[in-house]
Short mmCIF file of C-alpha atoms and ligand atoms in Angstrom, two decimals:
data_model
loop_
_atom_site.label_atom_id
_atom_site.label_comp_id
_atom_site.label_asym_id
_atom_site.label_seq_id
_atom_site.Cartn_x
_atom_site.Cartn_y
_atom_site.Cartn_z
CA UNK A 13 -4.43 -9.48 24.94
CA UNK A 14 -4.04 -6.32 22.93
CA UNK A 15 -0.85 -4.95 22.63
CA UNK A 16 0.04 -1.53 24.84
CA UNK A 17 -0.49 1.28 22.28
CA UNK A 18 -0.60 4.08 24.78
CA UNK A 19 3.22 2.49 25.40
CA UNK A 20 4.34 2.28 21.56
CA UNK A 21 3.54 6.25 21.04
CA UNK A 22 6.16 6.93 22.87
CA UNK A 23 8.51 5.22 19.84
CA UNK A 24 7.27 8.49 18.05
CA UNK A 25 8.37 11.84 18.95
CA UNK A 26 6.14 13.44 16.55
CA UNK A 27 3.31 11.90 18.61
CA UNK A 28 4.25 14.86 21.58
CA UNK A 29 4.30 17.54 19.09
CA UNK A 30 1.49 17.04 16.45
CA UNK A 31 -2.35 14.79 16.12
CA UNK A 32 -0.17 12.91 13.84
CA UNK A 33 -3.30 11.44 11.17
CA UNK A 34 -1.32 11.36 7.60
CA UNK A 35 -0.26 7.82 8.06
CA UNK A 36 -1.95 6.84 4.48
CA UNK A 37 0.60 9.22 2.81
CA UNK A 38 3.57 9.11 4.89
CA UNK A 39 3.88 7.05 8.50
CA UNK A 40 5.09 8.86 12.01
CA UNK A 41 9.10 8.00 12.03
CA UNK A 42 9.99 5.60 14.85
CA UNK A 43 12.97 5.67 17.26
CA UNK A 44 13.63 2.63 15.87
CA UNK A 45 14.11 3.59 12.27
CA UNK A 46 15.89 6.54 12.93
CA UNK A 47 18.29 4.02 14.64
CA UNK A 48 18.30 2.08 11.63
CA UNK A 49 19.11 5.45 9.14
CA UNK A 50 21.64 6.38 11.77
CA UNK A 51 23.43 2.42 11.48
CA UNK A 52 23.65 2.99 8.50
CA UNK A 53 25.44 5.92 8.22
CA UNK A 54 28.03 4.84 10.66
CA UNK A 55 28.54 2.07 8.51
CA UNK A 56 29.69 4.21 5.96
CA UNK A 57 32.09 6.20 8.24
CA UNK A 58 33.17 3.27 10.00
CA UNK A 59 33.30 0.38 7.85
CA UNK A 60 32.90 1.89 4.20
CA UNK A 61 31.76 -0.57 2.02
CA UNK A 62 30.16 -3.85 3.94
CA UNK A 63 28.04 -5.26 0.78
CA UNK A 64 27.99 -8.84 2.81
CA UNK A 65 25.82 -6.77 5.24
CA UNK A 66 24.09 -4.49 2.90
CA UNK A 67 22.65 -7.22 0.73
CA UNK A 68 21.97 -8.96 4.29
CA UNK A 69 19.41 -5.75 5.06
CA UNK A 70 17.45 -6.21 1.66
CA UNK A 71 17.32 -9.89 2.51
CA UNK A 72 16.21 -9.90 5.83
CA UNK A 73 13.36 -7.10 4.15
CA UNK A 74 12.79 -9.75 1.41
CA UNK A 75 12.09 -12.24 4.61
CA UNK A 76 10.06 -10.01 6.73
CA UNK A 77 7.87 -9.22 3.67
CA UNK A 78 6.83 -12.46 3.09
CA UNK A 79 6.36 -12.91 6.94
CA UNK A 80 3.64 -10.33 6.91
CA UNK A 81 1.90 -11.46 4.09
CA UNK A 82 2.03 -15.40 4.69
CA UNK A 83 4.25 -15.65 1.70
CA UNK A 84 7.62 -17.57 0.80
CA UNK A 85 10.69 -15.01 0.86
CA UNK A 86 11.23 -16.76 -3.22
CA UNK A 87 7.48 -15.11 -3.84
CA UNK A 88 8.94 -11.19 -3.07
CA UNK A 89 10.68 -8.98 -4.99
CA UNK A 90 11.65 -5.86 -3.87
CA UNK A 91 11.86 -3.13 -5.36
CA UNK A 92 11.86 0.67 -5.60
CA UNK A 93 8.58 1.44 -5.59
CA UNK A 94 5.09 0.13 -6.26
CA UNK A 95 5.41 1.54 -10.10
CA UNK A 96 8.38 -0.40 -10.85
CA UNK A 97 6.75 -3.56 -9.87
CA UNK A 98 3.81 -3.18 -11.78
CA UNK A 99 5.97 -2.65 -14.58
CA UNK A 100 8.60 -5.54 -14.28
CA UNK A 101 5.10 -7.47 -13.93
CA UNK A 102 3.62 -5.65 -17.26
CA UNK A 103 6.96 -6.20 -19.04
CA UNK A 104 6.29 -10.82 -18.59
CA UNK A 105 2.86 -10.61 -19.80
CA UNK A 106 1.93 -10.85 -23.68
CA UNK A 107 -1.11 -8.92 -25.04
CA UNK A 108 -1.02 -10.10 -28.48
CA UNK A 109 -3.70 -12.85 -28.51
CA UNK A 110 -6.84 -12.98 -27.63
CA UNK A 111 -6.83 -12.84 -24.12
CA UNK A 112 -5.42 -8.89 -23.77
CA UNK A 113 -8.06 -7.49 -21.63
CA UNK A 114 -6.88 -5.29 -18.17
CA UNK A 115 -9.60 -4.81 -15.77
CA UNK A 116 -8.97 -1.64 -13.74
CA UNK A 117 -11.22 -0.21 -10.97
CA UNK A 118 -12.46 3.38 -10.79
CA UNK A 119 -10.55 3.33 -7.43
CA UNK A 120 -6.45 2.81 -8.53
CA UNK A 121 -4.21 5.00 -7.47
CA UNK A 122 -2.90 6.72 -11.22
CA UNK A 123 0.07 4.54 -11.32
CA UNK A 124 -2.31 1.10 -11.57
CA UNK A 125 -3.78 2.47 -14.20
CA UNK A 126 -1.26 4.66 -16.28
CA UNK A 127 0.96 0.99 -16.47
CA UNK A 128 -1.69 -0.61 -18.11
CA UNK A 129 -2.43 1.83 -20.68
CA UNK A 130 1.16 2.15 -21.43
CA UNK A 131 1.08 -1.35 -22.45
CA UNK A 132 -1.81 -0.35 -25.00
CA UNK A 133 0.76 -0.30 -28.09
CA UNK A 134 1.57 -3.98 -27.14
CA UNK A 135 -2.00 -4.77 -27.73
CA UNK A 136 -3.63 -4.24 -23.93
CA UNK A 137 -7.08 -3.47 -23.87
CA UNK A 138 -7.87 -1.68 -20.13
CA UNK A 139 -11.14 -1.71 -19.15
CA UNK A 140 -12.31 0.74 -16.02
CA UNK A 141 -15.19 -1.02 -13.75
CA UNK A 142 -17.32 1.73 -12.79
CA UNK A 143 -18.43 3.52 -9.50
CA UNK A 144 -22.40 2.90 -8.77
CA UNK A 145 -24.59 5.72 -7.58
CA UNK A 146 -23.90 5.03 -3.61
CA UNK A 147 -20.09 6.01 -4.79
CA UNK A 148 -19.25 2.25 -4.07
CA UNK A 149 -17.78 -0.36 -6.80
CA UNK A 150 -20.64 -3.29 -6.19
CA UNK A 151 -19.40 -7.07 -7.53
CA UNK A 152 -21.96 -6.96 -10.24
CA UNK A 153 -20.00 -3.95 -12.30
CA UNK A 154 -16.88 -6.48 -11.30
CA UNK A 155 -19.05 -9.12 -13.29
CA UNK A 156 -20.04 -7.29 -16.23
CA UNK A 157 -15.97 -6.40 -16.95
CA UNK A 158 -14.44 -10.09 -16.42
CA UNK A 159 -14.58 -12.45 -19.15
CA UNK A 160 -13.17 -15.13 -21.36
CA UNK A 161 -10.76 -12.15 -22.70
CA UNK A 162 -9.68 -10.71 -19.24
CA UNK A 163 -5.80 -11.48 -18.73
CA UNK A 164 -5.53 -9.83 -15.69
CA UNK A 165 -7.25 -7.86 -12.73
CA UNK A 166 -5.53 -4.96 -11.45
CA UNK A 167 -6.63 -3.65 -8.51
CA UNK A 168 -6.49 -1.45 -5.39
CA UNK A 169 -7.38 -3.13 -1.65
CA UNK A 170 -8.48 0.47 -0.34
CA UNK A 171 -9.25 3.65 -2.22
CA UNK A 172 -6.83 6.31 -2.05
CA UNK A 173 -9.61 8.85 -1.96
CA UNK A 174 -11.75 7.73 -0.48
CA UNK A 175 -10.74 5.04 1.95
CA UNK A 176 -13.00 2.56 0.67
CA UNK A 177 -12.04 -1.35 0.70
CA UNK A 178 -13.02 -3.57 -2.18
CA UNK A 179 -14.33 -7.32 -2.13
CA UNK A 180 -11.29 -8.48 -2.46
CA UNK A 181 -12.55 -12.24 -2.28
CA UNK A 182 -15.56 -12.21 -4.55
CA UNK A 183 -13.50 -10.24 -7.46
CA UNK A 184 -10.86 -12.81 -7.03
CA UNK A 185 -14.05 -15.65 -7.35
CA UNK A 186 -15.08 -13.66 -10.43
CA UNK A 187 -11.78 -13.83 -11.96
CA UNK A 188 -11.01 -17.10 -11.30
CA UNK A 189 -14.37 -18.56 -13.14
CA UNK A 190 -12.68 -16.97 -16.12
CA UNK A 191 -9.11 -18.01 -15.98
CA UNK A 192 -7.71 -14.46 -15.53
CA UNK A 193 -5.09 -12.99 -12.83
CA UNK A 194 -5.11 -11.08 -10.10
CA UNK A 195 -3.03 -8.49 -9.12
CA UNK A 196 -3.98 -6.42 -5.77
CA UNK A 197 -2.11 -2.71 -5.01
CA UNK A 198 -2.18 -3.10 -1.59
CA UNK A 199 -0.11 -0.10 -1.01
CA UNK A 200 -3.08 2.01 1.04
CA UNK A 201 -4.12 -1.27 3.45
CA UNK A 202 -0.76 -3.30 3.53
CA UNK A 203 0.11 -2.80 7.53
CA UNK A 204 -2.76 -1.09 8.76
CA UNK A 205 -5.03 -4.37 7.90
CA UNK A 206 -4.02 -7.50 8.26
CA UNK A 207 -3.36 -9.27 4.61
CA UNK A 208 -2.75 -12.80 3.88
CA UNK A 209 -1.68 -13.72 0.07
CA UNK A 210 -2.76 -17.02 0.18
CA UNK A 211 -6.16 -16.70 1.88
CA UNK A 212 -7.05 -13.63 -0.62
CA UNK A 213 -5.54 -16.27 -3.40
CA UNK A 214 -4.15 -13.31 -5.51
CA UNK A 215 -1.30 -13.66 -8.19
CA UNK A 216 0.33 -10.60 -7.63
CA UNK A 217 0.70 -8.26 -4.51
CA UNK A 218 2.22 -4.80 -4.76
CA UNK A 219 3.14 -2.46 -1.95
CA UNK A 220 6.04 -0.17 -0.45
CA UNK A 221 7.32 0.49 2.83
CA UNK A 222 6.49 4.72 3.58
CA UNK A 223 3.19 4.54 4.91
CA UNK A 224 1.63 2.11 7.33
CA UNK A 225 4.80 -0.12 7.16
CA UNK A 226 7.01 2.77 9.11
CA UNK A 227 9.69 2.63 6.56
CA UNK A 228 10.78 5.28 3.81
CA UNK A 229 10.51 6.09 0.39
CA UNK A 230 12.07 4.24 -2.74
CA UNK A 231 11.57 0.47 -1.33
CA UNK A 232 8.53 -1.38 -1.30
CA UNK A 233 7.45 -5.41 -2.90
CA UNK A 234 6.03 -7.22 -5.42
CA UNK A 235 4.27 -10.41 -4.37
CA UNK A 236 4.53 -13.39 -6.78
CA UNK A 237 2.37 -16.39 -6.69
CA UNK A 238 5.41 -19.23 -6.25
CA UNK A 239 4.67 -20.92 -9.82
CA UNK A 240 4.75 -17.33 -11.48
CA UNK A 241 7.51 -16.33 -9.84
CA UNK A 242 8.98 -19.48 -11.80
CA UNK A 243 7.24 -19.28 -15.53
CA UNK A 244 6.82 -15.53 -15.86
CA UNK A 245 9.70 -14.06 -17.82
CA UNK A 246 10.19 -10.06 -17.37
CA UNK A 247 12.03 -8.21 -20.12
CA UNK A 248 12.75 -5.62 -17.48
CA UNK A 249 15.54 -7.23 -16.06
CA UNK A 250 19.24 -6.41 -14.77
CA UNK A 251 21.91 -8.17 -12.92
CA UNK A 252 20.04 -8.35 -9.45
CA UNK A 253 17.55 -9.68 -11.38
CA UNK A 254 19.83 -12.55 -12.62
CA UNK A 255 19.52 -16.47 -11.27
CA UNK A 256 23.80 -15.79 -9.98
CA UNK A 257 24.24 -12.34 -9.21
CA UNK A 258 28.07 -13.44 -9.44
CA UNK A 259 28.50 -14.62 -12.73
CA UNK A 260 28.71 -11.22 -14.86
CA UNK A 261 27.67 -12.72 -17.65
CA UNK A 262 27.22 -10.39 -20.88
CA UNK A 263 26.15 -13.48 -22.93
CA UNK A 264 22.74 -14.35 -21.85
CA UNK A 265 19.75 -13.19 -19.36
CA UNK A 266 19.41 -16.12 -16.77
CA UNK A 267 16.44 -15.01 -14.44
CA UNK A 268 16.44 -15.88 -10.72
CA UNK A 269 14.31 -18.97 -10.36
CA UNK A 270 12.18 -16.73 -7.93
CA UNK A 271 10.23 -13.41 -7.56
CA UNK A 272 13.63 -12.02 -7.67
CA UNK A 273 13.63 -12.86 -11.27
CA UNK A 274 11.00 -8.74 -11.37
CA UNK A 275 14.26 -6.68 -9.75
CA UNK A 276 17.21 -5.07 -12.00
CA UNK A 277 19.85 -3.18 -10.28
CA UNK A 278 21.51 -2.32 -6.96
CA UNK A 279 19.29 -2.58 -4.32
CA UNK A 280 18.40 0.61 -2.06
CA UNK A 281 20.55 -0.14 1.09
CA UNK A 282 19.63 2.89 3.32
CA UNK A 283 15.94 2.12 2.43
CA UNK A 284 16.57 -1.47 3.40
CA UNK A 285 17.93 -0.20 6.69
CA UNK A 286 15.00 1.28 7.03
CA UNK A 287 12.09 -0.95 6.04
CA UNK A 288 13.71 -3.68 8.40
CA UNK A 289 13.48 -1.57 10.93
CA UNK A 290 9.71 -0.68 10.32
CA UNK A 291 8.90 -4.42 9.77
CA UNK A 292 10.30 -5.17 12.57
CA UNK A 293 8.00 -3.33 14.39
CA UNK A 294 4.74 -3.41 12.77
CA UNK A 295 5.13 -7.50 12.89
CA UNK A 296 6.16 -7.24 16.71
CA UNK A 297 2.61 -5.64 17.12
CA UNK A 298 0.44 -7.48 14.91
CA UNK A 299 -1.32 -6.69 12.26
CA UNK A 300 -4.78 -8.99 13.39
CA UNK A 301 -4.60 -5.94 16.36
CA UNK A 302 -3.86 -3.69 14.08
CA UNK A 303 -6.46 -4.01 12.15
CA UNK A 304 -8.99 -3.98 14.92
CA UNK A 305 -7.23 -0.58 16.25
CA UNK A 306 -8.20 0.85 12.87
CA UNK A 307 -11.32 0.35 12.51
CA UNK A 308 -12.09 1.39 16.05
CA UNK A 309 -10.93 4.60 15.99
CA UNK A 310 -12.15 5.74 11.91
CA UNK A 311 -15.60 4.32 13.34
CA UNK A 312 -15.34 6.19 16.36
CA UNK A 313 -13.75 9.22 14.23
CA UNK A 314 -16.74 9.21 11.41
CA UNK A 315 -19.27 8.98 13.47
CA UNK A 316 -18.50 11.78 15.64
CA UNK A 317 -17.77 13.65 12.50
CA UNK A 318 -21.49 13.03 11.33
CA UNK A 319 -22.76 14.56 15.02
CA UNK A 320 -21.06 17.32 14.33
CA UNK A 321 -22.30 17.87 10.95
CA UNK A 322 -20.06 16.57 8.45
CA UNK A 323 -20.36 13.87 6.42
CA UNK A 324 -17.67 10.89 5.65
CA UNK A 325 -17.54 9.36 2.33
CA UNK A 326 -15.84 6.70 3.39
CA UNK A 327 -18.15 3.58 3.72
CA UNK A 328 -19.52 2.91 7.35
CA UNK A 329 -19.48 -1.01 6.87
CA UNK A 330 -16.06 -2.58 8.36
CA UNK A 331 -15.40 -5.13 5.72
CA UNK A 332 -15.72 -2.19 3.06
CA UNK A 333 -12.71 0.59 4.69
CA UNK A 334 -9.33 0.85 5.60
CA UNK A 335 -7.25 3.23 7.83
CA UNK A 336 -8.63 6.64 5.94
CA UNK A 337 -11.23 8.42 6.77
CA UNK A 338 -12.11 11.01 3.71
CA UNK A 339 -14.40 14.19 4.25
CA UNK A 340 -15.27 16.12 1.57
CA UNK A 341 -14.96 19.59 2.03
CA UNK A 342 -15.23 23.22 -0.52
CA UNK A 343 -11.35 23.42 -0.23
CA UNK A 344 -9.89 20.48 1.02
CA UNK A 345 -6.16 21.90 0.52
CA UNK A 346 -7.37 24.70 2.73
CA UNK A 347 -8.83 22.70 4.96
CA UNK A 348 -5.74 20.43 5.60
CA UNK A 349 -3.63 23.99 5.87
CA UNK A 350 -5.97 25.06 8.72
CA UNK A 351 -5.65 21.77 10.60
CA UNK A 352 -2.07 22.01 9.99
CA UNK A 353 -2.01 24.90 11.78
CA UNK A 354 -3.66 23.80 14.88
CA UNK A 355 -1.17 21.24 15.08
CA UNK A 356 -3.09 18.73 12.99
CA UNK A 357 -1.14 16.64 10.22
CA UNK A 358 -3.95 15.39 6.97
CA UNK A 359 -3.63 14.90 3.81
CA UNK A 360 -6.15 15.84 0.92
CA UNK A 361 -6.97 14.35 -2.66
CA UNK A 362 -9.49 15.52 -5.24
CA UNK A 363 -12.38 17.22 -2.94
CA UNK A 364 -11.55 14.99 0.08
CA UNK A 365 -9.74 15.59 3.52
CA UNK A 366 -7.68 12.35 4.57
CA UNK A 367 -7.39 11.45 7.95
CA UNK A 368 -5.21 8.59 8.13
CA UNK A 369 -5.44 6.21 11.14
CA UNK A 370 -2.49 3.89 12.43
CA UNK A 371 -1.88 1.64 15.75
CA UNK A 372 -0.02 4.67 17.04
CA UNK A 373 -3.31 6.91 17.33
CA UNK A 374 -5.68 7.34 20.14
CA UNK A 375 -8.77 8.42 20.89
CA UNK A 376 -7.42 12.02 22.13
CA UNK A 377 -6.28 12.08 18.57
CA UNK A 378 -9.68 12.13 17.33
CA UNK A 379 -10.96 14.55 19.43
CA UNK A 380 -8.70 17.28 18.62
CA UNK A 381 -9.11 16.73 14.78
CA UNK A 382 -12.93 16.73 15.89
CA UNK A 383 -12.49 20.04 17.72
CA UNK A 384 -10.87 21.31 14.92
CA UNK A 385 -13.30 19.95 12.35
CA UNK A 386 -15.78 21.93 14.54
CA UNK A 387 -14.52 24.97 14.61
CA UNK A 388 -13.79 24.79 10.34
CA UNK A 389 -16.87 23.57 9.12
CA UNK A 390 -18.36 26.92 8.51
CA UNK A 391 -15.36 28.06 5.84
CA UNK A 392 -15.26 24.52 4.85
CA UNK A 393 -17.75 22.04 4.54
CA UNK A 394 -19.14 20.89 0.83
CA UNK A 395 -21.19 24.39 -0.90
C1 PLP B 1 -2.70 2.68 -3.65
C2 PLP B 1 -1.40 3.23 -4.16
N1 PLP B 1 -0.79 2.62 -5.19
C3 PLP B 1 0.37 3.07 -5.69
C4 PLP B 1 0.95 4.21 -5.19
C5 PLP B 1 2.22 4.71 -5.82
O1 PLP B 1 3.31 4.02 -5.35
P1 PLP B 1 4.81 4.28 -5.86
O2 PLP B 1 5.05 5.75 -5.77
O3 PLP B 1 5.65 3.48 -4.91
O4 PLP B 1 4.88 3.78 -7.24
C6 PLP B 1 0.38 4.88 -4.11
C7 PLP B 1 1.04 6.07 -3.56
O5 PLP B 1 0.52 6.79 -2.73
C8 PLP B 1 -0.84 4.38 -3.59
O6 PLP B 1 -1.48 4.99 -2.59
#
């Protein structure tokens, strides 16, 4: 049975108030979490310092983490933010013999990109697979990057811009037949699809907590494959980072026998307060439903768009989108200023309106940004 998702909008006030569709950039707060900032807080006034509990909240996020992506808690770090993953994970590898090659999609986000060319003066080579003419990345420009020299693939699950999903399985095939890694940003599907480490057989999973996992900013993961997490060494490091967190020890640098090993300083306890929270809920729904919920309602959502005259960029195909729907449009910062006024929350990147889905949307939802969509195409659709 599907869960009720008429019942869980009412866990989000903004739901009464706005056509809440900028999940992709930041989620609708929850009762829940608010609860959780609020705990916090009176935690402070009432108790002061409680570390035993603190560290308990980034713990229990460590656990929940690895619940939701069919990982072991000793495969997650977590950290402040997708960028400082990638970079504790750029700071174990070695570029300096002959397998130094970075493959990089045309569809990272900046920050899975940037990383790797930082590493350039340590002798990375980053190689960008390009777009074909359909605006899709097809496995065969996949197959033409990978080879004997390719250390790692770096790469988004779903498009930032453009909401498209990758082939996730046949890249990781690709790299596979020639020894390289995977890493997957899953930071744009991670809690609106469902996502399973081990069936995807990536290395490396990065993510964070502010968009379709309800939480907040500054706290998100990075997924370690278990014998990494062991034999990697990061030269990023600090005491949180350390095998005993205890021991103070200003002799050596002991790494935690675990993804823990890619953290370095006090943990984010608010955030923590927070994510829990959020995991808490997403996992109590299900992502499996989740997932279905999503694609339902951008189908339903780009389809009407097309009777209406404009045209999605976002592929039609299920197994190729996530939870964004992008339109271009002549101004799409106007456009998502107009919405905003009717009440309608979007986002916009490069030429493209985003129109985020999550669980918490229904089909009313998409009829008012339809509506609105109607009555704005005239000032705003493409020249
Ligand atoms: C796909 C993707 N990767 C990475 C990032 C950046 O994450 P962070 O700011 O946590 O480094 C974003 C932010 O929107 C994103 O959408």
């Amino acid at each position: 049975m599907e869960p009720d998702f008429q019942a869980l909008r009412k866990e989000f006030p903004v739901l009464g108030r706005k056509t809440y569709l900028n999940s992709g950039s930041y989620c609708a707060l929850a009762n829940d979490v608010k609860a959780a900032f609020e705990a916090y807080m009176d935690d402070r006034l009432l108790v002061g310092a409680n570390w035993d509990v603190w560290i308990g909240k980034n713990e229990s996020v460590r656990s929940l983490t690895a619940t939701l992506l069919n990982a072991s808690p000793d495969e997650i770090a977590v950290t402040a933010s997708v960028s400082a993953g990638i970079n504790s994970l750029a700071s174990a590898l070695d570029f300096a013999g002959p397998r130094n090659k970075v493959v990089v999609s045309d569809f990272e986000f900046p920050t899975n990109a940037q990383i790797w060319h930082a590493q350039e003066p340590r002798g990375a080579r980053v190689v960008h697979v390009p777009r074909a003419g359909d605006g899709y990345i097809p496995l065969e420009h996949f197959a033409e990057a990978i080879d004997e020299r390719t250390q790692l693939v770096a790469i988004t699950h779903v498009c930032f811009r453009n909401g498209a999903k990758l082939d996730i399985p046949g890249i990781v095939r690709l790299a596979r037949a020639k020894g390289a890694r995977v890493l997957l940003d899953c930071y744009q599907s991670v809690g609106s699809l469902h996502i399973d480490v081990r069936a995807l057989d990536v290395d490396f999973a990065a993510g964070g907590m502010l968009k379709y996992l309800l939480g907040t900013a500054g706290i998100g993961f990075l997924y370690v494959r278990d014998s990494l997490a062991r034999s990697l060494v990061p030269t990023n490091s600090g005491w949180f980072a350390q095998a005993d967190i205890g021991a103070m020890d200003i002799t050596a640098n002991r790494p935690a026998p675990s993804a823990r090993r890619f953290e370095a300083g006090t943990p984010a306890v608010v955030n923590a307060y927070a994510a829990e929270a959020g995991l808490k809920l997403l996992l109590s729904v299900g992502t499996p439903a989740i997932e279905r919920r999503n694609l339902a309602l951008t189908q339903h959502c780009m389809q009407s768009l097309e009777e209406i005259g404009w045209r999605s960029v976002t592929p039609p195909q299920d197994e190729r989108r996530g939870a964004t729907v992008a339109v271009p449009s002549r101004d799409s910062g106007g456009l998502s200023k107009e919405l905003m006024k009717r009440g309608i929350v979007t986002s916009h990147r490069d030429d493209n309106l985003r129109a985020s889905f999550h669980f918490y949307n229904n089909e009313d939802d998409v009829g008012s940004f339809l509506a609105a969509m109607k009555q704005l195409r005239g000032s705003f659709s493409p020249g």
